[in-house]
Amino acid sequence: MKINEIKNVFAFCMGCLALLAGCAGFTEDVSGNVADHSDEANQIESQYALARVMQSGKVVRSSASDSIMLILEVNGGCVNQSGSIVYNPDFYYRDTSRYAYSFRGDTLLLTNHYVPDRYEVDQTEYDESFILVGGTSGKLDGVWFFTQCRYREEKIYCSNYGYDTYMKINGNKVEYRVADREDYDYMQTVFVWELFMFLGSHNSIQLETPFYYTDTKYEQEEYGISILEKTKKSMKFSYNGLTFDLNVDYAYYKDSLSVTLKSGDVTCVGKHREIVNVPPEMCNADDVDNFYEIDDTGLLKYQKQNDSEFETCIDGILGRSRE
């Protein structure tokens, strides 16, 4: 299963509302209105200042002041040019999204109309509104925090990602930043779900998935896994007569990750490295196998992980061979 498919299956949890840490910043009353929390604005601006820049671009506002167009731009980048990987300073790409916008108190709603592509099973079209807080009611300019919750056809859905997203609008400029959540429970994620599945049924493990929540209780019961100790970044569990110690050493979204799994005298280390904005000095054919095109844009990102090595090490602990 690809990472985008995993996100679609596991990222949303209905009815989470303000119970999820990622949905803090607003509450939903019985009338459906979102109550504002303007006292969080200063904190959100401080968190934005410490977050990592991911994308930037332009804002085009409608004359009717009811919609905006966000144009995220890439100026110069690593590309595959006639079979060679080179840095092209003249490369330009723009990703354009149009949103209707409205305010509920100090909450900003950005709404777009989603039309499924022809390959999707569900061909239902719908309106979806992202819920942002932190700015000033009636004013687009400012720092906004994505609450990880959204309205879809007037029903509310919440995600639980291991990172927070911020957007700053300043006149005709926009910038997105992300920050990793210090309180995130990495032991209830797609990565742990895949690890449990790997132990019991020999599937594959994707090391970039600890940032996406999912419940692992079914896999625990299915494969006889017992949780002995647990924190948000570590876990001791038993499986098939063996005891394992799992630890997330560090995790930075769209950057790097290191996890260790120990059993007895054997330690398996899984590492993932990702660079979306590849600098010129890294853009060369010496490492060609670790460059991947980003969503048919022509732009390349650097991505390297040792999934197979990690899986082989676990197989060695279990005393089984790869098929």
PDB file of C-alpha atoms in Angstrom:
ATOM      1  CA  MET A   1       0.000   0.000   0.000  1.00  0.00           C
ATOM      2  CA  LYS A   2       1.435   3.404  -0.992  1.00  0.00           C
ATOM      3  CA  ILE A   3       1.801   6.257   1.455  1.00  0.00           C
ATOM      4  CA  ASN A   4      -0.975   8.328  -0.182  1.00  0.00           C
ATOM      5  CA  GLU A   5      -3.335   5.373   0.099  1.00  0.00           C
ATOM      6  CA  ILE A   6      -2.402   4.911   3.749  1.00  0.00           C
ATOM      7  CA  LYS A   7      -3.180   8.550   4.418  1.00  0.00           C
ATOM      8  CA  ASN A   8      -6.589   8.249   2.796  1.00  0.00           C
ATOM      9  CA  VAL A   9      -7.466   5.168   4.835  1.00  0.00           C
ATOM     10  CA  PHE A  10      -6.173   6.231   8.231  1.00  0.00           C
ATOM     11  CA  ALA A  11      -5.784   9.994   8.395  1.00  0.00           C
ATOM     12  CA  PHE A  12      -9.387  10.926   9.148  1.00  0.00           C
ATOM     13  CA  CYS A  13     -11.295  10.204  12.340  1.00  0.00           C
ATOM     14  CA  MET A  14     -14.927  11.233  12.433  1.00  0.00           C
ATOM     15  CA  GLY A  15     -16.262  13.205  15.349  1.00  0.00           C
ATOM     16  CA  CYS A  16     -12.875  13.837  16.963  1.00  0.00           C
ATOM     17  CA  LEU A  17     -13.548  17.577  17.308  1.00  0.00           C
ATOM     18  CA  ALA A  18     -11.528  19.285  20.024  1.00  0.00           C
ATOM     19  CA  LEU A  19     -10.646  15.994  21.720  1.00  0.00           C
ATOM     20  CA  LEU A  20      -7.677  15.539  19.423  1.00  0.00           C
ATOM     21  CA  ALA A  21      -4.537  17.474  20.238  1.00  0.00           C
ATOM     22  CA  GLY A  22      -4.340  18.512  16.595  1.00  0.00           C
ATOM     23  CA  CYS A  23      -7.786  20.085  16.833  1.00  0.00           C
ATOM     24  CA  ALA A  24      -7.083  22.382  19.756  1.00  0.00           C
ATOM     25  CA  GLY A  25      -7.931  26.008  19.161  1.00  0.00           C
ATOM     26  CA  PHE A  26     -11.655  25.836  18.557  1.00  0.00           C
ATOM     27  CA  THR A  27     -14.785  24.227  19.926  1.00  0.00           C
ATOM     28  CA  GLU A  28     -18.015  23.248  18.281  1.00  0.00           C
ATOM     29  CA  ASP A  29     -21.268  24.243  19.960  1.00  0.00           C
ATOM     30  CA  VAL A  30     -24.662  22.647  19.363  1.00  0.00           C
ATOM     31  CA  SER A  31     -25.618  25.308  16.821  1.00  0.00           C
ATOM     32  CA  GLY A  32     -22.622  24.438  14.660  1.00  0.00           C
ATOM     33  CA  ASN A  33     -20.762  27.681  15.288  1.00  0.00           C
ATOM     34  CA  VAL A  34     -17.051  27.656  15.984  1.00  0.00           C
ATOM     35  CA  ALA A  35     -16.110  29.546  19.138  1.00  0.00           C
ATOM     36  CA  ASP A  36     -12.950  31.615  18.863  1.00  0.00           C
ATOM     37  CA  HIS A  37      -9.916  31.494  21.141  1.00  0.00           C
ATOM     38  CA  SER A  38      -8.148  34.743  20.384  1.00  0.00           C
ATOM     39  CA  ASP A  39      -5.847  34.327  23.398  1.00  0.00           C
ATOM     40  CA  GLU A  40      -3.937  31.669  21.422  1.00  0.00           C
ATOM     41  CA  ALA A  41      -2.906  34.083  18.673  1.00  0.00           C
ATOM     42  CA  ASN A  42       0.376  35.142  20.282  1.00  0.00           C
ATOM     43  CA  GLN A  43       1.319  31.533  20.999  1.00  0.00           C
ATOM     44  CA  ILE A  44       0.576  30.553  17.405  1.00  0.00           C
ATOM     45  CA  GLU A  45       2.771  33.372  16.084  1.00  0.00           C
ATOM     46  CA  SER A  46       5.613  32.248  18.360  1.00  0.00           C
ATOM     47  CA  GLN A  47       5.278  28.649  17.166  1.00  0.00           C
ATOM     48  CA  TYR A  48       5.211  29.800  13.549  1.00  0.00           C
ATOM     49  CA  ALA A  49       8.474  31.682  14.072  1.00  0.00           C
ATOM     50  CA  LEU A  50      10.184  28.458  15.162  1.00  0.00           C
ATOM     51  CA  ALA A  51       8.662  26.251  12.438  1.00  0.00           C
ATOM     52  CA  ARG A  52      10.411  25.129   9.241  1.00  0.00           C
ATOM     53  CA  VAL A  53       9.609  26.845   5.933  1.00  0.00           C
ATOM     54  CA  MET A  54       8.116  24.396   3.440  1.00  0.00           C
ATOM     55  CA  GLN A  55       6.546  26.425   0.611  1.00  0.00           C
ATOM     56  CA  SER A  56       5.968  30.031  -0.368  1.00  0.00           C
ATOM     57  CA  GLY A  57       4.316  31.977  -3.122  1.00  0.00           C
ATOM     58  CA  LYS A  58       1.695  34.548  -4.004  1.00  0.00           C
ATOM     59  CA  VAL A  59      -1.857  35.412  -3.003  1.00  0.00           C
ATOM     60  CA  VAL A  60      -4.363  36.733  -5.542  1.00  0.00           C
ATOM     61  CA  ARG A  61      -7.542  38.126  -3.986  1.00  0.00           C
ATOM     62  CA  SER A  62     -10.854  38.377  -5.787  1.00  0.00           C
ATOM     63  CA  SER A  63     -12.370  41.809  -6.335  1.00  0.00           C
ATOM     64  CA  ALA A  64     -15.475  40.605  -4.505  1.00  0.00           C
ATOM     65  CA  SER A  65     -13.348  39.737  -1.435  1.00  0.00           C
ATOM     66  CA  ASP A  66     -14.866  36.281  -1.134  1.00  0.00           C
ATOM     67  CA  SER A  67     -12.164  34.062  -2.630  1.00  0.00           C
ATOM     68  CA  ILE A  68      -8.397  33.816  -2.928  1.00  0.00           C
ATOM     69  CA  MET A  69      -5.972  32.020  -5.186  1.00  0.00           C
ATOM     70  CA  LEU A  70      -2.834  30.636  -3.539  1.00  0.00           C
ATOM     71  CA  ILE A  71       0.051  30.193  -5.953  1.00  0.00           C
ATOM     72  CA  LEU A  72       2.905  28.163  -4.444  1.00  0.00           C
ATOM     73  CA  GLU A  73       6.073  28.636  -6.464  1.00  0.00           C
ATOM     74  CA  VAL A  74       9.352  26.829  -7.039  1.00  0.00           C
ATOM     75  CA  ASN A  75      12.155  28.895  -8.540  1.00  0.00           C
ATOM     76  CA  GLY A  76      15.116  26.722  -9.477  1.00  0.00           C
ATOM     77  CA  GLY A  77      15.439  23.078  -8.597  1.00  0.00           C
ATOM     78  CA  CYS A  78      16.877  19.627  -9.138  1.00  0.00           C
ATOM     79  CA  VAL A  79      15.566  18.060 -12.359  1.00  0.00           C
ATOM     80  CA  ASN A  80      16.107  15.140 -14.686  1.00  0.00           C
ATOM     81  CA  GLN A  81      17.385  16.742 -17.866  1.00  0.00           C
ATOM     82  CA  SER A  82      17.770  14.364 -20.809  1.00  0.00           C
ATOM     83  CA  GLY A  83      18.583  11.500 -18.473  1.00  0.00           C
ATOM     84  CA  SER A  84      21.007  13.488 -16.310  1.00  0.00           C
ATOM     85  CA  ILE A  85      20.275  14.867 -12.848  1.00  0.00           C
ATOM     86  CA  VAL A  86      21.229  18.542 -12.753  1.00  0.00           C
ATOM     87  CA  TYR A  87      20.311  21.708 -10.900  1.00  0.00           C
ATOM     88  CA  ASN A  88      18.423  24.088 -13.188  1.00  0.00           C
ATOM     89  CA  PRO A  89      18.324  27.660 -11.795  1.00  0.00           C
ATOM     90  CA  ASP A  90      15.724  28.594 -14.430  1.00  0.00           C
ATOM     91  CA  PHE A  91      13.275  25.837 -13.477  1.00  0.00           C
ATOM     92  CA  TYR A  92       9.885  27.248 -12.513  1.00  0.00           C
ATOM     93  CA  TYR A  93       6.800  25.488 -11.248  1.00  0.00           C
ATOM     94  CA  ARG A  94       3.610  26.786  -9.681  1.00  0.00           C
ATOM     95  CA  ASP A  95       0.841  24.950  -7.879  1.00  0.00           C
ATOM     96  CA  THR A  96      -2.391  26.946  -7.874  1.00  0.00           C
ATOM     97  CA  SER A  97      -5.356  26.426  -5.546  1.00  0.00           C
ATOM     98  CA  ARG A  98      -8.497  28.541  -5.334  1.00  0.00           C
ATOM     99  CA  TYR A  99     -10.529  28.835  -2.132  1.00  0.00           C
ATOM    100  CA  ALA A 100     -13.666  30.597  -1.067  1.00  0.00           C
ATOM    101  CA  TYR A 101     -13.111  32.034   2.378  1.00  0.00           C
ATOM    102  CA  SER A 102     -15.327  33.053   5.288  1.00  0.00           C
ATOM    103  CA  PHE A 103     -15.009  33.780   8.990  1.00  0.00           C
ATOM    104  CA  ARG A 104     -16.754  32.340  12.034  1.00  0.00           C
ATOM    105  CA  GLY A 105     -15.603  34.537  14.862  1.00  0.00           C
ATOM    106  CA  ASP A 106     -11.783  34.403  14.729  1.00  0.00           C
ATOM    107  CA  THR A 107     -11.875  31.139  12.769  1.00  0.00           C
ATOM    108  CA  LEU A 108     -11.032  31.200   9.065  1.00  0.00           C
ATOM    109  CA  LEU A 109     -12.646  28.686   6.718  1.00  0.00           C
ATOM    110  CA  LEU A 110     -10.961  27.977   3.376  1.00  0.00           C
ATOM    111  CA  THR A 111     -13.360  26.071   1.124  1.00  0.00           C
ATOM    112  CA  ASN A 112     -12.766  24.304  -2.153  1.00  0.00           C
ATOM    113  CA  HIS A 113     -14.867  22.002  -4.308  1.00  0.00           C
ATOM    114  CA  TYR A 114     -13.365  18.543  -4.575  1.00  0.00           C
ATOM    115  CA  VAL A 115     -13.847  16.637  -7.833  1.00  0.00           C
ATOM    116  CA  PRO A 116     -12.480  13.037  -7.763  1.00  0.00           C
ATOM    117  CA  ASP A 117     -10.315  11.920 -10.639  1.00  0.00           C
ATOM    118  CA  ARG A 118     -11.498   9.130 -12.917  1.00  0.00           C
ATOM    119  CA  TYR A 119      -9.427   6.487 -11.118  1.00  0.00           C
ATOM    120  CA  GLU A 120     -11.099   6.926  -7.744  1.00  0.00           C
ATOM    121  CA  VAL A 121     -13.787   4.448  -6.700  1.00  0.00           C
ATOM    122  CA  ASP A 122     -15.939   7.086  -5.018  1.00  0.00           C
ATOM    123  CA  GLN A 123     -16.961   9.612  -7.670  1.00  0.00           C
ATOM    124  CA  THR A 124     -18.864  11.870  -5.264  1.00  0.00           C
ATOM    125  CA  GLU A 125     -18.095  15.576  -5.469  1.00  0.00           C
ATOM    126  CA  TYR A 126     -18.160  17.624  -2.275  1.00  0.00           C
ATOM    127  CA  ASP A 127     -17.246  20.925  -0.675  1.00  0.00           C
ATOM    128  CA  GLU A 128     -14.495  20.813   1.937  1.00  0.00           C
ATOM    129  CA  SER A 129     -13.511  23.594   4.338  1.00  0.00           C
ATOM    130  CA  PHE A 130     -10.178  23.727   6.155  1.00  0.00           C
ATOM    131  CA  ILE A 131     -10.474  25.220   9.651  1.00  0.00           C
ATOM    132  CA  LEU A 132      -7.781  27.709  10.662  1.00  0.00           C
ATOM    133  CA  VAL A 133      -7.343  29.748  13.842  1.00  0.00           C
ATOM    134  CA  GLY A 134      -4.969  32.362  15.214  1.00  0.00           C
ATOM    135  CA  GLY A 135      -5.638  35.358  12.993  1.00  0.00           C
ATOM    136  CA  THR A 136      -8.068  38.246  13.184  1.00  0.00           C
ATOM    137  CA  SER A 137     -11.716  37.949  12.232  1.00  0.00           C
ATOM    138  CA  GLY A 138     -12.446  39.516   8.869  1.00  0.00           C
ATOM    139  CA  LYS A 139      -8.752  39.895   8.025  1.00  0.00           C
ATOM    140  CA  LEU A 140      -6.794  37.439   5.883  1.00  0.00           C
ATOM    141  CA  ASP A 141      -3.404  38.897   6.717  1.00  0.00           C
ATOM    142  CA  GLY A 142      -1.733  37.240   9.684  1.00  0.00           C
ATOM    143  CA  VAL A 143      -0.475  33.875  10.923  1.00  0.00           C
ATOM    144  CA  TRP A 144      -2.984  31.025  10.721  1.00  0.00           C
ATOM    145  CA  PHE A 145      -2.811  27.576  12.277  1.00  0.00           C
ATOM    146  CA  PHE A 146      -4.377  24.582  10.499  1.00  0.00           C
ATOM    147  CA  THR A 147      -6.397  22.768  13.168  1.00  0.00           C
ATOM    148  CA  GLN A 148      -6.214  19.353  11.400  1.00  0.00           C
ATOM    149  CA  CYS A 149     -10.000  19.460  11.282  1.00  0.00           C
ATOM    150  CA  ARG A 150     -12.252  20.237   8.351  1.00  0.00           C
ATOM    151  CA  TYR A 151     -15.863  20.457   7.341  1.00  0.00           C
ATOM    152  CA  ARG A 152     -17.058  18.177   4.580  1.00  0.00           C
ATOM    153  CA  GLU A 153     -20.631  18.785   3.539  1.00  0.00           C
ATOM    154  CA  GLU A 154     -21.259  20.392   6.955  1.00  0.00           C
ATOM    155  CA  LYS A 155     -19.925  17.366   8.852  1.00  0.00           C
ATOM    156  CA  ILE A 156     -16.675  17.736  10.721  1.00  0.00           C
ATOM    157  CA  TYR A 157     -13.700  15.395  10.363  1.00  0.00           C
ATOM    158  CA  CYS A 158     -10.356  15.493  12.141  1.00  0.00           C
ATOM    159  CA  SER A 159      -6.938  14.139  11.290  1.00  0.00           C
ATOM    160  CA  ASN A 160      -4.147  13.383  13.730  1.00  0.00           C
ATOM    161  CA  TYR A 161      -0.778  14.041  12.113  1.00  0.00           C
ATOM    162  CA  GLY A 162       2.556  14.229  13.892  1.00  0.00           C
ATOM    163  CA  TYR A 163       3.187  17.743  12.611  1.00  0.00           C
ATOM    164  CA  ASP A 164       1.422  21.119  12.710  1.00  0.00           C
ATOM    165  CA  THR A 165       0.956  23.360   9.680  1.00  0.00           C
ATOM    166  CA  TYR A 166       1.008  27.159   9.695  1.00  0.00           C
ATOM    167  CA  MET A 167       0.251  29.691   6.983  1.00  0.00           C
ATOM    168  CA  LYS A 168       1.202  33.356   6.925  1.00  0.00           C
ATOM    169  CA  ILE A 169      -0.527  35.760   4.560  1.00  0.00           C
ATOM    170  CA  ASN A 170       1.035  39.166   4.141  1.00  0.00           C
ATOM    171  CA  GLY A 171      -0.465  41.221   1.358  1.00  0.00           C
ATOM    172  CA  ASN A 172       0.182  39.304  -1.861  1.00  0.00           C
ATOM    173  CA  LYS A 173       2.586  36.808  -0.241  1.00  0.00           C
ATOM    174  CA  VAL A 174       1.933  33.455   1.412  1.00  0.00           C
ATOM    175  CA  GLU A 175       4.243  31.089   3.283  1.00  0.00           C
ATOM    176  CA  TYR A 176       3.665  27.615   4.736  1.00  0.00           C
ATOM    177  CA  ARG A 177       5.654  26.211   7.646  1.00  0.00           C
ATOM    178  CA  VAL A 178       5.538  22.950   9.609  1.00  0.00           C
ATOM    179  CA  ALA A 179       6.543  22.035  13.156  1.00  0.00           C
ATOM    180  CA  ASP A 180       6.801  18.565  14.672  1.00  0.00           C
ATOM    181  CA  ARG A 181       4.436  17.965  17.597  1.00  0.00           C
ATOM    182  CA  GLU A 182       6.336  17.286  20.802  1.00  0.00           C
ATOM    183  CA  ASP A 183       3.345  15.543  22.406  1.00  0.00           C
ATOM    184  CA  TYR A 184       2.664  13.192  19.488  1.00  0.00           C
ATOM    185  CA  ASP A 185       2.085   9.493  20.205  1.00  0.00           C
ATOM    186  CA  TYR A 186       4.334   7.739  17.683  1.00  0.00           C
ATOM    187  CA  MET A 187       3.294   4.368  19.101  1.00  0.00           C
ATOM    188  CA  GLN A 188      -0.223   4.679  17.630  1.00  0.00           C
ATOM    189  CA  THR A 189       0.686   5.268  14.008  1.00  0.00           C
ATOM    190  CA  VAL A 190       0.717   3.629  10.592  1.00  0.00           C
ATOM    191  CA  PHE A 191       4.381   2.729  11.150  1.00  0.00           C
ATOM    192  CA  VAL A 192       3.634   0.644  14.262  1.00  0.00           C
ATOM    193  CA  TRP A 193       0.628  -0.886  12.483  1.00  0.00           C
ATOM    194  CA  GLU A 194       2.925  -1.924   9.606  1.00  0.00           C
ATOM    195  CA  LEU A 195       5.524  -3.246  12.065  1.00  0.00           C
ATOM    196  CA  PHE A 196       2.939  -5.450  13.803  1.00  0.00           C
ATOM    197  CA  MET A 197       1.666  -6.619  10.420  1.00  0.00           C
ATOM    198  CA  PHE A 198       5.231  -7.421   9.359  1.00  0.00           C
ATOM    199  CA  LEU A 199       5.800  -9.547  12.453  1.00  0.00           C
ATOM    200  CA  GLY A 200       2.614 -11.504  11.875  1.00  0.00           C
ATOM    201  CA  SER A 201       2.179 -11.644   8.112  1.00  0.00           C
ATOM    202  CA  HIS A 202       5.447 -10.513   6.469  1.00  0.00           C
ATOM    203  CA  ASN A 203       4.161  -7.409   4.695  1.00  0.00           C
ATOM    204  CA  SER A 204       6.392  -4.377   4.115  1.00  0.00           C
ATOM    205  CA  ILE A 205       7.341  -1.464   6.370  1.00  0.00           C
ATOM    206  CA  GLN A 206       7.517   2.129   5.162  1.00  0.00           C
ATOM    207  CA  LEU A 207       9.755   4.190   7.389  1.00  0.00           C
ATOM    208  CA  GLU A 208       8.116   7.524   6.477  1.00  0.00           C
ATOM    209  CA  THR A 209       4.772   6.596   8.107  1.00  0.00           C
ATOM    210  CA  PRO A 210       5.208   7.413  11.847  1.00  0.00           C
ATOM    211  CA  PHE A 211       3.560  10.806  11.267  1.00  0.00           C
ATOM    212  CA  TYR A 212       0.080   9.397  10.623  1.00  0.00           C
ATOM    213  CA  TYR A 213      -2.236   8.097  13.324  1.00  0.00           C
ATOM    214  CA  THR A 214      -4.028   4.769  13.307  1.00  0.00           C
ATOM    215  CA  ASP A 215      -5.244   2.343  15.954  1.00  0.00           C
ATOM    216  CA  THR A 216      -3.174  -0.841  16.306  1.00  0.00           C
ATOM    217  CA  LYS A 217      -5.429  -2.802  18.684  1.00  0.00           C
ATOM    218  CA  TYR A 218      -6.742  -5.182  16.023  1.00  0.00           C
ATOM    219  CA  GLU A 219      -3.219  -6.189  14.935  1.00  0.00           C
ATOM    220  CA  GLN A 220      -2.199  -6.694  18.566  1.00  0.00           C
ATOM    221  CA  GLU A 221      -5.072  -9.139  19.059  1.00  0.00           C
ATOM    222  CA  GLU A 222      -4.699 -10.755  15.635  1.00  0.00           C
ATOM    223  CA  TYR A 223      -1.026 -11.647  16.116  1.00  0.00           C
ATOM    224  CA  GLY A 224      -0.909 -12.108  19.893  1.00  0.00           C
ATOM    225  CA  ILE A 225       1.168  -8.997  20.606  1.00  0.00           C
ATOM    226  CA  SER A 226       1.189  -7.846  24.245  1.00  0.00           C
ATOM    227  CA  ILE A 227       2.153  -4.284  25.183  1.00  0.00           C
ATOM    228  CA  LEU A 228       4.270  -4.417  28.361  1.00  0.00           C
ATOM    229  CA  GLU A 229       5.343  -0.773  28.675  1.00  0.00           C
ATOM    230  CA  LYS A 230       4.607   2.309  26.586  1.00  0.00           C
ATOM    231  CA  THR A 231       5.429   5.997  26.261  1.00  0.00           C
ATOM    232  CA  LYS A 232       4.703   8.280  23.313  1.00  0.00           C
ATOM    233  CA  LYS A 233       8.081   7.493  21.737  1.00  0.00           C
ATOM    234  CA  SER A 234       8.873   4.004  22.981  1.00  0.00           C
ATOM    235  CA  MET A 235       7.278   0.658  23.634  1.00  0.00           C
ATOM    236  CA  LYS A 236       8.180  -2.720  25.125  1.00  0.00           C
ATOM    237  CA  PHE A 237       6.086  -5.557  23.757  1.00  0.00           C
ATOM    238  CA  SER A 238       6.160  -9.325  23.439  1.00  0.00           C
ATOM    239  CA  TYR A 239       5.494 -11.437  20.352  1.00  0.00           C
ATOM    240  CA  ASN A 240       5.888 -15.162  19.783  1.00  0.00           C
ATOM    241  CA  GLY A 241       7.887 -15.641  22.972  1.00  0.00           C
ATOM    242  CA  LEU A 242      10.250 -12.743  22.238  1.00  0.00           C
ATOM    243  CA  THR A 243      10.469  -9.332  23.901  1.00  0.00           C
ATOM    244  CA  PHE A 244      11.019  -6.229  21.774  1.00  0.00           C
ATOM    245  CA  ASP A 245      11.992  -2.661  22.649  1.00  0.00           C
ATOM    246  CA  LEU A 246      10.868  -0.096  20.063  1.00  0.00           C
ATOM    247  CA  ASN A 247      12.077   3.488  20.179  1.00  0.00           C
ATOM    248  CA  VAL A 248      11.673   6.546  17.962  1.00  0.00           C
ATOM    249  CA  ASP A 249      15.081   8.203  18.296  1.00  0.00           C
ATOM    250  CA  TYR A 250      14.062  11.297  16.333  1.00  0.00           C
ATOM    251  CA  ALA A 251      11.348  12.189  13.845  1.00  0.00           C
ATOM    252  CA  TYR A 252      11.185  15.320  11.693  1.00  0.00           C
ATOM    253  CA  TYR A 253       8.421  15.484   9.112  1.00  0.00           C
ATOM    254  CA  LYS A 254       9.664  15.765   5.507  1.00  0.00           C
ATOM    255  CA  ASP A 255      13.209  15.644   6.811  1.00  0.00           C
ATOM    256  CA  SER A 256      14.600  12.688   8.744  1.00  0.00           C
ATOM    257  CA  LEU A 257      13.701   9.790  10.998  1.00  0.00           C
ATOM    258  CA  SER A 258      15.483   7.134  13.043  1.00  0.00           C
ATOM    259  CA  VAL A 259      13.891   4.196  14.860  1.00  0.00           C
ATOM    260  CA  THR A 260      15.440   1.253  16.719  1.00  0.00           C
ATOM    261  CA  LEU A 261      13.950  -2.140  17.465  1.00  0.00           C
ATOM    262  CA  LYS A 262      15.860  -4.357  19.920  1.00  0.00           C
ATOM    263  CA  SER A 263      15.384  -7.954  20.949  1.00  0.00           C
ATOM    264  CA  GLY A 264      18.031  -9.779  22.935  1.00  0.00           C
ATOM    265  CA  ASP A 265      21.459  -8.858  21.591  1.00  0.00           C
ATOM    266  CA  VAL A 266      20.166  -7.727  18.194  1.00  0.00           C
ATOM    267  CA  THR A 267      19.387  -4.088  17.375  1.00  0.00           C
ATOM    268  CA  CYS A 268      17.661  -3.146  14.113  1.00  0.00           C
ATOM    269  CA  VAL A 269      17.963   0.487  13.029  1.00  0.00           C
ATOM    270  CA  GLY A 270      15.602   2.061  10.514  1.00  0.00           C
ATOM    271  CA  LYS A 271      16.497   5.400   8.942  1.00  0.00           C
ATOM    272  CA  HIS A 272      14.699   7.710   6.525  1.00  0.00           C
ATOM    273  CA  ARG A 273      16.056  10.908   4.962  1.00  0.00           C
ATOM    274  CA  GLU A 274      14.119  13.265   2.727  1.00  0.00           C
ATOM    275  CA  ILE A 275      15.059  16.600   1.175  1.00  0.00           C
ATOM    276  CA  VAL A 276      12.330  18.304  -0.829  1.00  0.00           C
ATOM    277  CA  ASN A 277      14.278  21.461  -1.699  1.00  0.00           C
ATOM    278  CA  VAL A 278      17.486  19.853  -2.949  1.00  0.00           C
ATOM    279  CA  PRO A 279      20.463  22.282  -2.893  1.00  0.00           C
ATOM    280  CA  PRO A 280      22.687  22.548  -6.000  1.00  0.00           C
ATOM    281  CA  GLU A 281      25.621  20.750  -4.356  1.00  0.00           C
ATOM    282  CA  MET A 282      23.483  17.629  -3.784  1.00  0.00           C
ATOM    283  CA  CYS A 283      21.940  17.562  -7.235  1.00  0.00           C
ATOM    284  CA  ASN A 284      24.141  15.161  -9.188  1.00  0.00           C
ATOM    285  CA  ALA A 285      24.042  11.724 -10.791  1.00  0.00           C
ATOM    286  CA  ASP A 286      26.341  10.161  -8.188  1.00  0.00           C
ATOM    287  CA  ASP A 287      23.292   9.241  -6.102  1.00  0.00           C
ATOM    288  CA  VAL A 288      20.778   8.762  -8.919  1.00  0.00           C
ATOM    289  CA  ASP A 289      18.808   5.948  -7.227  1.00  0.00           C
ATOM    290  CA  ASN A 290      17.724   8.259  -4.422  1.00  0.00           C
ATOM    291  CA  PHE A 291      16.046  10.942  -6.525  1.00  0.00           C
ATOM    292  CA  TYR A 292      12.291  10.829  -7.126  1.00  0.00           C
ATOM    293  CA  GLU A 293       9.985  13.105  -9.076  1.00  0.00           C
ATOM    294  CA  ILE A 294       7.448  15.035  -6.991  1.00  0.00           C
ATOM    295  CA  ASP A 295       3.903  14.449  -8.270  1.00  0.00           C
ATOM    296  CA  ASP A 296       4.677  14.759 -11.999  1.00  0.00           C
ATOM    297  CA  THR A 297       6.030  18.300 -11.548  1.00  0.00           C
ATOM    298  CA  GLY A 298       9.409  17.606 -13.121  1.00  0.00           C
ATOM    299  CA  LEU A 299      11.039  18.570  -9.820  1.00  0.00           C
ATOM    300  CA  LEU A 300      13.129  15.943  -8.010  1.00  0.00           C
ATOM    301  CA  LYS A 301      13.420  15.333  -4.283  1.00  0.00           C
ATOM    302  CA  TYR A 302      16.081  13.334  -2.473  1.00  0.00           C
ATOM    303  CA  GLN A 303      14.840  10.350  -0.483  1.00  0.00           C
ATOM    304  CA  LYS A 304      16.852   7.529   1.063  1.00  0.00           C
ATOM    305  CA  GLN A 305      15.796   4.852   3.517  1.00  0.00           C
ATOM    306  CA  ASN A 306      16.921   1.379   4.571  1.00  0.00           C
ATOM    307  CA  ASP A 307      13.522  -0.352   4.640  1.00  0.00           C
ATOM    308  CA  SER A 308      14.851  -3.665   3.284  1.00  0.00           C
ATOM    309  CA  GLU A 309      17.788  -3.725   5.673  1.00  0.00           C
ATOM    310  CA  PHE A 310      15.459  -2.995   8.589  1.00  0.00           C
ATOM    311  CA  GLU A 311      13.069  -5.772   7.551  1.00  0.00           C
ATOM    312  CA  THR A 312      15.898  -8.285   7.021  1.00  0.00           C
ATOM    313  CA  CYS A 313      17.231  -7.548  10.492  1.00  0.00           C
ATOM    314  CA  ILE A 314      13.795  -8.227  12.013  1.00  0.00           C
ATOM    315  CA  ASP A 315      13.540 -11.455  10.023  1.00  0.00           C
ATOM    316  CA  GLY A 316      16.840 -12.497  11.575  1.00  0.00           C
ATOM    317  CA  ILE A 317      15.428 -11.987  15.072  1.00  0.00           C
ATOM    318  CA  LEU A 318      12.414 -14.090  14.148  1.00  0.00           C
ATOM    319  CA  GLY A 319      14.563 -16.785  12.536  1.00  0.00           C
ATOM    320  CA  ARG A 320      12.876 -16.576   9.166  1.00  0.00           C
ATOM    321  CA  SER A 321      14.167 -15.820   5.666  1.00  0.00           C
ATOM    322  CA  ARG A 322      12.884 -13.389   3.067  1.00  0.00           C
ATOM    323  CA  GLU A 323      10.673 -14.962   0.438  1.00  0.00           C
TER     324      GLU A 323
END
